[in-house]
Amino acid sequence: MSGTKKQLRKLVAIRAGGRCEYCRVLEYLSNFEFHTEHITGLQHGGSSLSENLALSCSWCNWKKGPNIATILITGGELIPLFNPRTQNWFDHFEVEANGWLLGKTSIGKATIKLLELNHAERIQERVEMMRGGFYP
Ligand SMILES: [Zn+2]
């Protein structure tokens, strides 16, 4: 990683409060490595400037890939994924006491579905952080 890249990564991590901007897991408590993720992928003309970058755990980064939208039901309309730069996480997501993540909006629901945020492993990780008072 070049000096500039390292600095940009640091800026992105600090801005995110050290949390994955999709699942809100803390980097220092996570089982997954974190990345600077392109919100709008390079394939779609997204830039590598900080406005288009988000701190993302490897799970969310891997599940999201270059996607910017998904559908909730077969034949349903295309729903954009959550954008951590322009939207507030708490407007779109809510966590239940048992660690289950609820989508408060279609954007939240679409993001949970595509990123498989209610996978058993992710729920377990969330519950552990909640027990320690580190989540959401
Ligand atoms: Zn994540």
mmCIF file of N, CA and C and ligand atoms in Angstrom:
data_model
loop_
_atom_site.group_PDB
_atom_site.id
_atom_site.type_symbol
_atom_site.label_atom_id
_atom_site.label_comp_id
_atom_site.label_asym_id
_atom_site.label_seq_id
_atom_site.Cartn_x
_atom_site.Cartn_y
_atom_site.Cartn_z
ATOM 1 N N MET A 1 0.849 -1.194 0.000
ATOM 2 C CA MET A 1 0.000 0.000 0.000
ATOM 3 C C MET A 1 0.885 1.246 0.000
ATOM 4 N N SER A 2 0.646 2.186 -0.889
ATOM 5 C CA SER A 2 1.430 3.417 -0.945
ATOM 6 C C SER A 2 1.052 4.315 0.232
ATOM 7 N N GLY A 3 1.880 5.316 0.484
ATOM 8 C CA GLY A 3 1.622 6.236 1.597
ATOM 9 C C GLY A 3 0.271 6.901 1.483
ATOM 10 N N THR A 4 -0.077 7.350 0.286
ATOM 11 C CA THR A 4 -1.351 8.034 0.062
ATOM 12 C C THR A 4 -2.512 7.085 0.281
ATOM 13 N N LYS A 5 -2.368 5.856 -0.207
ATOM 14 C CA LYS A 5 -3.420 4.849 -0.058
ATOM 15 C C LYS A 5 -3.653 4.528 1.409
ATOM 16 N N LYS A 6 -2.541 4.441 2.142
ATOM 17 C CA LYS A 6 -2.582 4.150 3.572
ATOM 18 C C LYS A 6 -3.329 5.265 4.310
ATOM 19 N N GLN A 7 -3.032 6.515 3.923
ATOM 20 C CA GLN A 7 -3.667 7.681 4.539
ATOM 21 C C GLN A 7 -5.167 7.698 4.260
ATOM 22 N N LEU A 8 -5.520 7.365 3.034
ATOM 23 C CA LEU A 8 -6.926 7.342 2.629
ATOM 24 C C LEU A 8 -7.667 6.249 3.412
ATOM 25 N N ARG A 9 -7.038 5.109 3.557
ATOM 26 C CA ARG A 9 -7.618 3.987 4.308
ATOM 27 C C ARG A 9 -7.865 4.407 5.761
ATOM 28 N N LYS A 10 -6.899 5.141 6.321
ATOM 29 C CA LYS A 10 -6.998 5.612 7.707
ATOM 30 C C LYS A 10 -8.160 6.596 7.842
ATOM 31 N N LEU A 11 -8.256 7.519 6.888
ATOM 32 C CA LEU A 11 -9.338 8.509 6.882
ATOM 33 C C LEU A 11 -10.698 7.819 6.840
ATOM 34 N N VAL A 12 -10.818 6.838 5.950
ATOM 35 C CA VAL A 12 -12.078 6.090 5.790
ATOM 36 C C VAL A 12 -12.421 5.354 7.092
ATOM 37 N N ALA A 13 -11.414 4.755 7.718
ATOM 38 C CA ALA A 13 -11.642 3.998 8.960
ATOM 39 C C ALA A 13 -12.050 4.922 10.105
ATOM 40 N N ILE A 14 -11.399 6.064 10.218
ATOM 41 C CA ILE A 14 -11.717 7.018 11.287
ATOM 42 C C ILE A 14 -13.106 7.587 11.076
ATOM 43 N N ARG A 15 -13.417 7.968 9.841
ATOM 44 C CA ARG A 15 -14.740 8.526 9.525
ATOM 45 C C ARG A 15 -15.838 7.530 9.902
ATOM 46 N N ALA A 16 -15.558 6.237 9.727
ATOM 47 C CA ALA A 16 -16.541 5.182 10.011
ATOM 48 C C ALA A 16 -16.576 4.814 11.488
ATOM 49 N N GLY A 17 -15.745 5.444 12.299
ATOM 50 C CA GLY A 17 -15.687 5.103 13.713
ATOM 51 C C GLY A 17 -15.204 3.676 13.928
ATOM 52 N N GLY A 18 -14.428 3.173 12.965
ATOM 53 C CA GLY A 18 -13.884 1.815 13.090
ATOM 54 C C GLY A 18 -14.917 0.721 12.901
ATOM 55 N N ARG A 19 -16.079 1.087 12.330
ATOM 56 C CA ARG A 19 -17.134 0.088 12.119
ATOM 57 C C ARG A 19 -17.351 -0.155 10.630
ATOM 58 N N CYS A 20 -17.723 -1.392 10.295
ATOM 59 C CA CYS A 20 -18.175 -1.665 8.938
ATOM 60 C C CYS A 20 -19.402 -0.789 8.715
ATOM 61 N N GLU A 21 -19.451 -0.056 7.631
ATOM 62 C CA GLU A 21 -20.546 0.896 7.418
ATOM 63 C C GLU A 21 -21.824 0.225 6.919
ATOM 64 N N TYR A 22 -21.769 -1.087 6.670
ATOM 65 C CA TYR A 22 -22.965 -1.832 6.272
ATOM 66 C C TYR A 22 -23.558 -2.612 7.451
ATOM 67 N N CYS A 23 -22.691 -3.336 8.183
ATOM 68 C CA CYS A 23 -23.221 -4.168 9.287
ATOM 69 C C CYS A 23 -22.912 -3.582 10.663
ATOM 70 N N ARG A 24 -22.098 -2.515 10.727
ATOM 71 C CA ARG A 24 -21.743 -1.820 11.961
ATOM 72 C C ARG A 24 -20.915 -2.646 12.947
ATOM 73 N N VAL A 25 -20.309 -3.697 12.485
ATOM 74 C CA VAL A 25 -19.424 -4.472 13.348
ATOM 75 C C VAL A 25 -18.131 -3.684 13.527
ATOM 76 N N LEU A 26 -17.582 -3.743 14.736
ATOM 77 C CA LEU A 26 -16.340 -3.021 15.015
ATOM 78 C C LEU A 26 -15.146 -3.790 14.472
ATOM 79 N N GLU A 27 -14.266 -3.057 13.777
ATOM 80 C CA GLU A 27 -13.104 -3.709 13.169
ATOM 81 C C GLU A 27 -12.241 -4.414 14.220
ATOM 82 N N TYR A 28 -12.024 -3.762 15.350
ATOM 83 C CA TYR A 28 -11.103 -4.364 16.325
ATOM 84 C C TYR A 28 -11.710 -5.545 17.070
ATOM 85 N N LEU A 29 -13.012 -5.784 16.916
ATOM 86 C CA LEU A 29 -13.635 -6.945 17.559
ATOM 87 C C LEU A 29 -14.095 -7.978 16.533
ATOM 88 N N SER A 30 -13.854 -7.691 15.271
ATOM 89 C CA SER A 30 -14.428 -8.523 14.217
ATOM 90 C C SER A 30 -13.584 -9.749 13.895
ATOM 91 N N ASN A 31 -14.260 -10.794 13.432
ATOM 92 C CA ASN A 31 -13.580 -11.985 12.929
ATOM 93 C C ASN A 31 -13.150 -11.786 11.478
ATOM 94 N N PHE A 32 -13.594 -10.683 10.889
ATOM 95 C CA PHE A 32 -13.347 -10.460 9.463
ATOM 96 C C PHE A 32 -12.429 -9.253 9.245
ATOM 97 N N GLU A 33 -11.577 -9.360 8.259
ATOM 98 C CA GLU A 33 -10.691 -8.268 7.885
ATOM 99 C C GLU A 33 -11.518 -7.154 7.224
ATOM 100 N N PHE A 34 -11.124 -5.926 7.400
ATOM 101 C CA PHE A 34 -11.872 -4.807 6.823
ATOM 102 C C PHE A 34 -11.182 -4.227 5.587
ATOM 103 N N HIS A 35 -12.001 -3.638 4.713
ATOM 104 C CA HIS A 35 -11.508 -3.095 3.452
ATOM 105 C C HIS A 35 -12.083 -1.704 3.220
ATOM 106 N N THR A 36 -11.455 -0.940 2.326
ATOM 107 C CA THR A 36 -12.101 0.265 1.823
ATOM 108 C C THR A 36 -12.855 -0.178 0.570
ATOM 109 N N GLU A 37 -14.160 -0.032 0.655
ATOM 110 C CA GLU A 37 -15.053 -0.566 -0.365
ATOM 111 C C GLU A 37 -15.552 0.570 -1.250
ATOM 112 N N HIS A 38 -15.648 0.280 -2.572
ATOM 113 C CA HIS A 38 -16.209 1.266 -3.497
ATOM 114 C C HIS A 38 -17.733 1.152 -3.446
ATOM 115 N N ILE A 39 -18.413 2.203 -3.005
ATOM 116 C CA ILE A 39 -19.874 2.173 -2.899
ATOM 117 C C ILE A 39 -20.470 1.973 -4.290
ATOM 118 N N THR A 40 -20.076 2.837 -5.205
ATOM 119 C CA THR A 40 -20.391 2.606 -6.620
ATOM 120 C C THR A 40 -19.116 2.044 -7.247
ATOM 121 N N GLY A 41 -19.180 0.812 -7.693
ATOM 122 C CA GLY A 41 -18.005 0.127 -8.209
ATOM 123 C C GLY A 41 -17.337 0.854 -9.365
ATOM 124 N N LEU A 42 -16.052 0.594 -9.530
ATOM 125 C CA LEU A 42 -15.306 1.203 -10.630
ATOM 126 C C LEU A 42 -15.956 0.851 -11.973
ATOM 127 N N GLN A 43 -16.509 -0.364 -12.050
ATOM 128 C CA GLN A 43 -17.172 -0.832 -13.272
ATOM 129 C C GLN A 43 -18.335 0.077 -13.663
ATOM 130 N N HIS A 44 -18.950 0.697 -12.631
ATOM 131 C CA HIS A 44 -20.110 1.564 -12.874
ATOM 132 C C HIS A 44 -19.699 3.037 -12.976
ATOM 133 N N GLY A 45 -18.404 3.289 -12.997
ATOM 134 C CA GLY A 45 -17.923 4.671 -13.106
ATOM 135 C C GLY A 45 -17.690 5.336 -11.772
ATOM 136 N N GLY A 46 -17.739 4.546 -10.694
ATOM 137 C CA GLY A 46 -17.464 5.104 -9.366
ATOM 138 C C GLY A 46 -16.007 5.498 -9.233
ATOM 139 N N SER A 47 -15.736 6.475 -8.388
ATOM 140 C CA SER A 47 -14.365 6.953 -8.221
ATOM 141 C C SER A 47 -13.700 6.276 -7.035
ATOM 142 N N SER A 48 -12.410 6.527 -6.868
ATOM 143 C CA SER A 48 -11.680 6.020 -5.710
ATOM 144 C C SER A 48 -11.442 7.147 -4.708
ATOM 145 N N LEU A 49 -12.251 8.202 -4.811
ATOM 146 C CA LEU A 49 -12.160 9.317 -3.854
ATOM 147 C C LEU A 49 -12.927 8.934 -2.595
ATOM 148 N N SER A 50 -12.608 9.600 -1.497
ATOM 149 C CA SER A 50 -13.194 9.211 -0.206
ATOM 150 C C SER A 50 -14.724 9.285 -0.217
ATOM 151 N N GLU A 51 -15.314 10.169 -1.025
ATOM 152 C CA GLU A 51 -16.784 10.286 -1.097
ATOM 153 C C GLU A 51 -17.444 9.008 -1.604
ATOM 154 N N ASN A 52 -16.676 8.176 -2.282
ATOM 155 C CA ASN A 52 -17.240 6.931 -2.827
ATOM 156 C C ASN A 52 -16.698 5.704 -2.093
ATOM 157 N N LEU A 53 -16.034 5.935 -0.983
ATOM 158 C CA LEU A 53 -15.460 4.805 -0.253
ATOM 159 C C LEU A 53 -16.154 4.611 1.083
ATOM 160 N N ALA A 54 -16.217 3.359 1.507
ATOM 161 C CA ALA A 54 -16.794 3.033 2.808
ATOM 162 C C ALA A 54 -15.922 1.985 3.463
ATOM 163 N N LEU A 55 -15.852 2.031 4.798
ATOM 164 C CA LEU A 55 -15.164 0.960 5.517
ATOM 165 C C LEU A 55 -16.103 -0.233 5.547
ATOM 166 N N SER A 56 -15.609 -1.377 5.143
ATOM 167 C CA SER A 56 -16.454 -2.557 5.030
ATOM 168 C C SER A 56 -15.704 -3.783 5.522
ATOM 169 N N CYS A 57 -16.398 -4.626 6.296
ATOM 170 C CA CYS A 57 -15.779 -5.891 6.694
ATOM 171 C C CYS A 57 -15.688 -6.767 5.441
ATOM 172 N N SER A 58 -14.866 -7.795 5.482
ATOM 173 C CA SER A 58 -14.664 -8.611 4.278
ATOM 174 C C SER A 58 -15.951 -9.337 3.895
ATOM 175 N N TRP A 59 -16.777 -9.682 4.884
ATOM 176 C CA TRP A 59 -18.065 -10.332 4.594
ATOM 177 C C TRP A 59 -18.929 -9.427 3.714
ATOM 178 N N CYS A 60 -19.164 -8.201 4.183
ATOM 179 C CA CYS A 60 -20.028 -7.273 3.433
ATOM 180 C C CYS A 60 -19.417 -6.929 2.081
ATOM 181 N N ASN A 61 -18.109 -6.730 2.070
ATOM 182 C CA ASN A 61 -17.408 -6.391 0.842
ATOM 183 C C ASN A 61 -17.551 -7.519 -0.186
ATOM 184 N N TRP A 62 -17.432 -8.749 0.284
ATOM 185 C CA TRP A 62 -17.511 -9.926 -0.580
ATOM 186 C C TRP A 62 -18.942 -10.122 -1.067
ATOM 187 N N LYS A 63 -19.927 -9.982 -0.175
ATOM 188 C CA LYS A 63 -21.325 -10.185 -0.562
ATOM 189 C C LYS A 63 -21.819 -9.069 -1.477
ATOM 190 N N LYS A 64 -21.381 -7.852 -1.212
ATOM 191 C CA LYS A 64 -21.837 -6.715 -2.024
ATOM 192 C C LYS A 64 -21.220 -6.748 -3.412
ATOM 193 N N GLY A 65 -19.924 -7.072 -3.474
ATOM 194 C CA GLY A 65 -19.242 -7.069 -4.764
ATOM 195 C C GLY A 65 -19.458 -5.741 -5.471
ATOM 196 N N PRO A 66 -19.670 -5.764 -6.786
ATOM 197 C CA PRO A 66 -19.889 -4.508 -7.513
ATOM 198 C C PRO A 66 -21.361 -4.091 -7.533
ATOM 199 N N ASN A 67 -22.226 -4.792 -6.781
ATOM 200 C CA ASN A 67 -23.666 -4.497 -6.821
ATOM 201 C C ASN A 67 -23.994 -3.136 -6.234
ATOM 202 N N ILE A 68 -24.991 -2.490 -6.816
ATOM 203 C CA ILE A 68 -25.472 -1.218 -6.272
ATOM 204 C C ILE A 68 -26.973 -1.281 -6.010
ATOM 205 N N ALA A 69 -27.599 -2.418 -6.372
ATOM 206 C CA ALA A 69 -29.042 -2.574 -6.186
ATOM 207 C C ALA A 69 -29.376 -4.056 -6.203
ATOM 208 N N THR A 70 -30.589 -4.379 -5.757
ATOM 209 C CA THR A 70 -31.069 -5.758 -5.860
ATOM 210 C C THR A 70 -32.602 -5.734 -5.885
ATOM 211 N N ILE A 71 -33.195 -6.916 -5.990
ATOM 212 C CA ILE A 71 -34.654 -7.005 -5.920
ATOM 213 C C ILE A 71 -35.020 -7.822 -4.687
ATOM 214 N N LEU A 72 -36.195 -7.561 -4.116
ATOM 215 C CA LEU A 72 -36.626 -8.292 -2.922
ATOM 216 C C LEU A 72 -37.473 -9.504 -3.281
ATOM 217 N N ILE A 73 -38.267 -9.391 -4.321
ATOM 218 C CA ILE A 73 -39.067 -10.527 -4.771
ATOM 219 C C ILE A 73 -38.878 -10.700 -6.277
ATOM 220 N N THR A 74 -39.002 -11.940 -6.718
ATOM 221 C CA THR A 74 -38.839 -12.228 -8.143
ATOM 222 C C THR A 74 -39.766 -11.328 -8.954
ATOM 223 N N GLY A 75 -39.204 -10.645 -9.908
ATOM 224 C CA GLY A 75 -39.992 -9.763 -10.755
ATOM 225 C C GLY A 75 -40.264 -8.403 -10.119
ATOM 226 N N GLY A 76 -39.789 -8.216 -8.910
ATOM 227 C CA GLY A 76 -40.004 -6.945 -8.201
ATOM 228 C C GLY A 76 -39.115 -5.838 -8.730
ATOM 229 N N GLU A 77 -39.360 -4.632 -8.218
ATOM 230 C CA GLU A 77 -38.569 -3.498 -8.696
ATOM 231 C C GLU A 77 -37.155 -3.545 -8.130
ATOM 232 N N LEU A 78 -36.261 -2.871 -8.838
ATOM 233 C CA LEU A 78 -34.861 -2.789 -8.445
ATOM 234 C C LEU A 78 -34.736 -1.783 -7.295
ATOM 235 N N ILE A 79 -34.129 -2.225 -6.204
ATOM 236 C CA ILE A 79 -33.996 -1.361 -5.024
ATOM 237 C C ILE A 79 -32.521 -1.068 -4.774
ATOM 238 N N PRO A 80 -32.163 0.219 -4.658
ATOM 239 C CA PRO A 80 -30.758 0.538 -4.423
ATOM 240 C C PRO A 80 -30.297 0.044 -3.060
ATOM 241 N N LEU A 81 -29.020 -0.275 -2.951
ATOM 242 C CA LEU A 81 -28.455 -0.691 -1.664
ATOM 243 C C LEU A 81 -28.204 0.539 -0.799
ATOM 244 N N PHE A 82 -28.062 0.304 0.493
ATOM 245 C CA PHE A 82 -27.752 1.364 1.438
ATOM 246 C C PHE A 82 -26.461 2.070 1.031
ATOM 247 N N ASN A 83 -26.484 3.398 1.083
ATOM 248 C CA ASN A 83 -25.295 4.194 0.757
ATOM 249 C C ASN A 83 -24.829 4.914 2.030
ATOM 250 N N PRO A 84 -23.739 4.431 2.628
ATOM 251 C CA PRO A 84 -23.297 5.019 3.894
ATOM 252 C C PRO A 84 -22.831 6.475 3.797
ATOM 253 N N ARG A 85 -22.575 6.960 2.591
ATOM 254 C CA ARG A 85 -22.140 8.357 2.452
ATOM 255 C C ARG A 85 -23.329 9.323 2.459
ATOM 256 N N THR A 86 -24.472 8.885 1.956
ATOM 257 C CA THR A 86 -25.594 9.811 1.820
ATOM 258 C C THR A 86 -26.769 9.449 2.720
ATOM 259 N N GLN A 87 -26.710 8.285 3.372
ATOM 260 C CA GLN A 87 -27.835 7.845 4.196
ATOM 261 C C GLN A 87 -27.378 7.498 5.603
ATOM 262 N N ASN A 88 -28.332 7.572 6.551
ATOM 263 C CA ASN A 88 -28.045 7.263 7.945
ATOM 264 C C ASN A 88 -28.435 5.815 8.237
ATOM 265 N N TRP A 89 -27.505 5.068 8.798
ATOM 266 C CA TRP A 89 -27.724 3.638 9.064
ATOM 267 C C TRP A 89 -28.997 3.417 9.889
ATOM 268 N N PHE A 90 -29.184 4.237 10.900
ATOM 269 C CA PHE A 90 -30.309 4.043 11.826
ATOM 270 C C PHE A 90 -31.671 4.376 11.193
ATOM 271 N N ASP A 91 -31.670 5.052 10.070
ATOM 272 C CA ASP A 91 -32.925 5.296 9.336
ATOM 273 C C ASP A 91 -33.367 4.033 8.591
ATOM 274 N N HIS A 92 -32.429 3.147 8.329
ATOM 275 C CA HIS A 92 -32.712 1.993 7.469
ATOM 276 C C HIS A 92 -32.631 0.633 8.170
ATOM 277 N N PHE A 93 -31.977 0.611 9.333
ATOM 278 C CA PHE A 93 -31.776 -0.673 10.030
ATOM 279 C C PHE A 93 -32.098 -0.540 11.507
ATOM 280 N N GLU A 94 -32.491 -1.686 12.073
ATOM 281 C CA GLU A 94 -32.774 -1.746 13.497
ATOM 282 C C GLU A 94 -32.381 -3.151 13.952
ATOM 283 N N VAL A 95 -31.719 -3.230 15.111
ATOM 284 C CA VAL A 95 -31.301 -4.549 15.583
ATOM 285 C C VAL A 95 -32.203 -4.982 16.731
ATOM 286 N N GLU A 96 -32.647 -6.227 16.690
ATOM 287 C CA GLU A 96 -33.480 -6.768 17.755
ATOM 288 C C GLU A 96 -32.590 -7.336 18.861
ATOM 289 N N ALA A 97 -33.196 -7.554 20.026
ATOM 290 C CA ALA A 97 -32.432 -8.026 21.196
ATOM 291 C C ALA A 97 -31.737 -9.358 20.925
ATOM 292 N N ASN A 98 -32.303 -10.173 20.022
ATOM 293 C CA ASN A 98 -31.696 -11.478 19.723
ATOM 294 C C ASN A 98 -30.640 -11.398 18.614
ATOM 295 N N GLY A 99 -30.296 -10.179 18.202
ATOM 296 C CA GLY A 99 -29.245 -9.996 17.215
ATOM 297 C C GLY A 99 -29.728 -9.939 15.769
ATOM 298 N N TRP A 100 -31.025 -10.206 15.563
ATOM 299 C CA TRP A 100 -31.599 -10.184 14.215
ATOM 300 C C TRP A 100 -31.661 -8.738 13.715
ATOM 301 N N LEU A 101 -31.236 -8.511 12.477
ATOM 302 C CA LEU A 101 -31.262 -7.169 11.907
ATOM 303 C C LEU A 101 -32.536 -6.982 11.081
ATOM 304 N N LEU A 102 -33.240 -5.899 11.361
ATOM 305 C CA LEU A 102 -34.493 -5.594 10.659
ATOM 306 C C LEU A 102 -34.253 -4.458 9.676
ATOM 307 N N GLY A 103 -34.830 -4.576 8.478
ATOM 308 C CA GLY A 103 -34.799 -3.476 7.526
ATOM 309 C C GLY A 103 -36.006 -2.590 7.770
ATOM 310 N N LYS A 104 -35.779 -1.303 8.071
ATOM 311 C CA LYS A 104 -36.891 -0.385 8.330
ATOM 312 C C LYS A 104 -37.449 0.174 7.020
ATOM 313 N N THR A 105 -36.664 0.066 5.962
ATOM 314 C CA THR A 105 -37.052 0.580 4.647
ATOM 315 C C THR A 105 -36.743 -0.499 3.611
ATOM 316 N N SER A 106 -37.210 -0.291 2.389
ATOM 317 C CA SER A 106 -36.880 -1.262 1.338
ATOM 318 C C SER A 106 -35.368 -1.274 1.079
ATOM 319 N N ILE A 107 -34.727 -0.146 1.248
ATOM 320 C CA ILE A 107 -33.262 -0.069 1.090
ATOM 321 C C ILE A 107 -32.579 -0.941 2.146
ATOM 322 N N GLY A 108 -33.051 -0.826 3.391
ATOM 323 C CA GLY A 108 -32.509 -1.651 4.474
ATOM 324 C C GLY A 108 -32.744 -3.123 4.206
ATOM 325 N N LYS A 109 -33.968 -3.462 3.790
ATOM 326 C CA LYS A 109 -34.316 -4.869 3.527
ATOM 327 C C LYS A 109 -33.474 -5.432 2.379
ATOM 328 N N ALA A 110 -33.314 -4.654 1.325
ATOM 329 C CA ALA A 110 -32.545 -5.097 0.157
ATOM 330 C C ALA A 110 -31.082 -5.333 0.540
ATOM 331 N N THR A 111 -30.542 -4.444 1.362
ATOM 332 C CA THR A 111 -29.137 -4.557 1.766
ATOM 333 C C THR A 111 -28.941 -5.778 2.667
ATOM 334 N N ILE A 112 -29.867 -5.997 3.603
ATOM 335 C CA ILE A 112 -29.793 -7.171 4.485
ATOM 336 C C ILE A 112 -29.833 -8.452 3.662
ATOM 337 N N LYS A 113 -30.717 -8.470 2.667
ATOM 338 C CA LYS A 113 -30.865 -9.665 1.836
ATOM 339 C C LYS A 113 -29.589 -9.948 1.037
ATOM 340 N N LEU A 114 -29.133 -8.960 0.293
ATOM 341 C CA LEU A 114 -27.975 -9.182 -0.580
ATOM 342 C C LEU A 114 -26.707 -9.487 0.222
ATOM 343 N N LEU A 115 -26.505 -8.772 1.322
ATOM 344 C CA LEU A 115 -25.286 -8.939 2.113
ATOM 345 C C LEU A 115 -25.411 -10.082 3.137
ATOM 346 N N GLU A 116 -26.590 -10.734 3.140
ATOM 347 C CA GLU A 116 -26.839 -11.859 4.075
ATOM 348 C C GLU A 116 -26.453 -11.488 5.500
ATOM 349 N N LEU A 117 -26.997 -10.343 5.931
ATOM 350 C CA LEU A 117 -26.620 -9.830 7.259
ATOM 351 C C LEU A 117 -27.277 -10.608 8.393
ATOM 352 N N ASN A 118 -28.241 -11.458 8.076
ATOM 353 C CA ASN A 118 -28.834 -12.301 9.114
ATOM 354 C C ASN A 118 -28.382 -13.756 8.999
ATOM 355 N N HIS A 119 -27.224 -13.952 8.405
ATOM 356 C CA HIS A 119 -26.592 -15.272 8.403
ATOM 357 C C HIS A 119 -26.278 -15.616 9.873
ATOM 358 N N ALA A 120 -26.408 -16.897 10.232
ATOM 359 C CA ALA A 120 -26.215 -17.325 11.630
ATOM 360 C C ALA A 120 -24.902 -16.809 12.228
ATOM 361 N N GLU A 121 -23.843 -16.847 11.433
ATOM 362 C CA GLU A 121 -22.529 -16.398 11.888
ATOM 363 C C GLU A 121 -22.533 -14.906 12.244
ATOM 364 N N ARG A 122 -23.233 -14.147 11.410
ATOM 365 C CA ARG A 122 -23.296 -12.696 11.623
ATOM 366 C C ARG A 122 -24.137 -12.357 12.842
ATOM 367 N N ILE A 123 -25.222 -13.111 13.052
ATOM 368 C CA ILE A 123 -26.071 -12.882 14.225
ATOM 369 C C ILE A 123 -25.276 -13.171 15.494
ATOM 370 N N GLN A 124 -24.553 -14.272 15.469
ATOM 371 C CA GLN A 124 -23.758 -14.657 16.638
ATOM 372 C C GLN A 124 -22.722 -13.576 16.976
ATOM 373 N N GLU A 125 -22.070 -13.068 15.952
ATOM 374 C CA GLU A 125 -21.060 -12.026 16.129
ATOM 375 C C GLU A 125 -21.703 -10.774 16.738
ATOM 376 N N ARG A 126 -22.892 -10.442 16.237
ATOM 377 C CA ARG A 126 -23.636 -9.271 16.706
ATOM 378 C C ARG A 126 -24.041 -9.439 18.178
ATOM 379 N N VAL A 127 -24.542 -10.622 18.514
ATOM 380 C CA VAL A 127 -24.981 -10.893 19.890
ATOM 381 C C VAL A 127 -23.800 -10.739 20.854
ATOM 382 N N GLU A 128 -22.646 -11.248 20.460
ATOM 383 C CA GLU A 128 -21.455 -11.128 21.315
ATOM 384 C C GLU A 128 -21.102 -9.670 21.544
ATOM 385 N N MET A 129 -21.186 -8.858 20.487
ATOM 386 C CA MET A 129 -20.868 -7.425 20.620
ATOM 387 C C MET A 129 -21.924 -6.707 21.451
ATOM 388 N N MET A 130 -23.183 -7.112 21.295
ATOM 389 C CA MET A 130 -24.265 -6.501 22.075
ATOM 390 C C MET A 130 -24.065 -6.803 23.566
ATOM 391 N N ARG A 131 -23.672 -8.026 23.883
ATOM 392 C CA ARG A 131 -23.427 -8.422 25.270
ATOM 393 C C ARG A 131 -22.362 -7.528 25.904
ATOM 394 N N GLY A 132 -21.364 -7.192 25.110
ATOM 395 C CA GLY A 132 -20.284 -6.341 25.604
ATOM 396 C C GLY A 132 -20.640 -4.864 25.569
ATOM 397 N N GLY A 133 -21.818 -4.539 25.034
ATOM 398 C CA GLY A 133 -22.226 -3.132 24.937
ATOM 399 C C GLY A 133 -21.579 -2.401 23.779
ATOM 400 N N PHE A 134 -21.095 -3.151 22.774
ATOM 401 C CA PHE A 134 -20.399 -2.526 21.639
ATOM 402 C C PHE A 134 -21.251 -2.427 20.385
ATOM 403 N N TYR A 135 -22.534 -2.772 20.496
ATOM 404 C CA TYR A 135 -23.385 -2.781 19.309
ATOM 405 C C TYR A 135 -24.793 -2.350 19.698
ATOM 406 N N PRO A 136 -25.529 -1.609 18.839
ATOM 407 C CA PRO A 136 -25.131 -1.185 17.486
ATOM 408 C C PRO A 136 -24.237 0.050 17.539
HETATM 409 ZN ZN ZN B 1 -19.918 -5.651 7.413
#
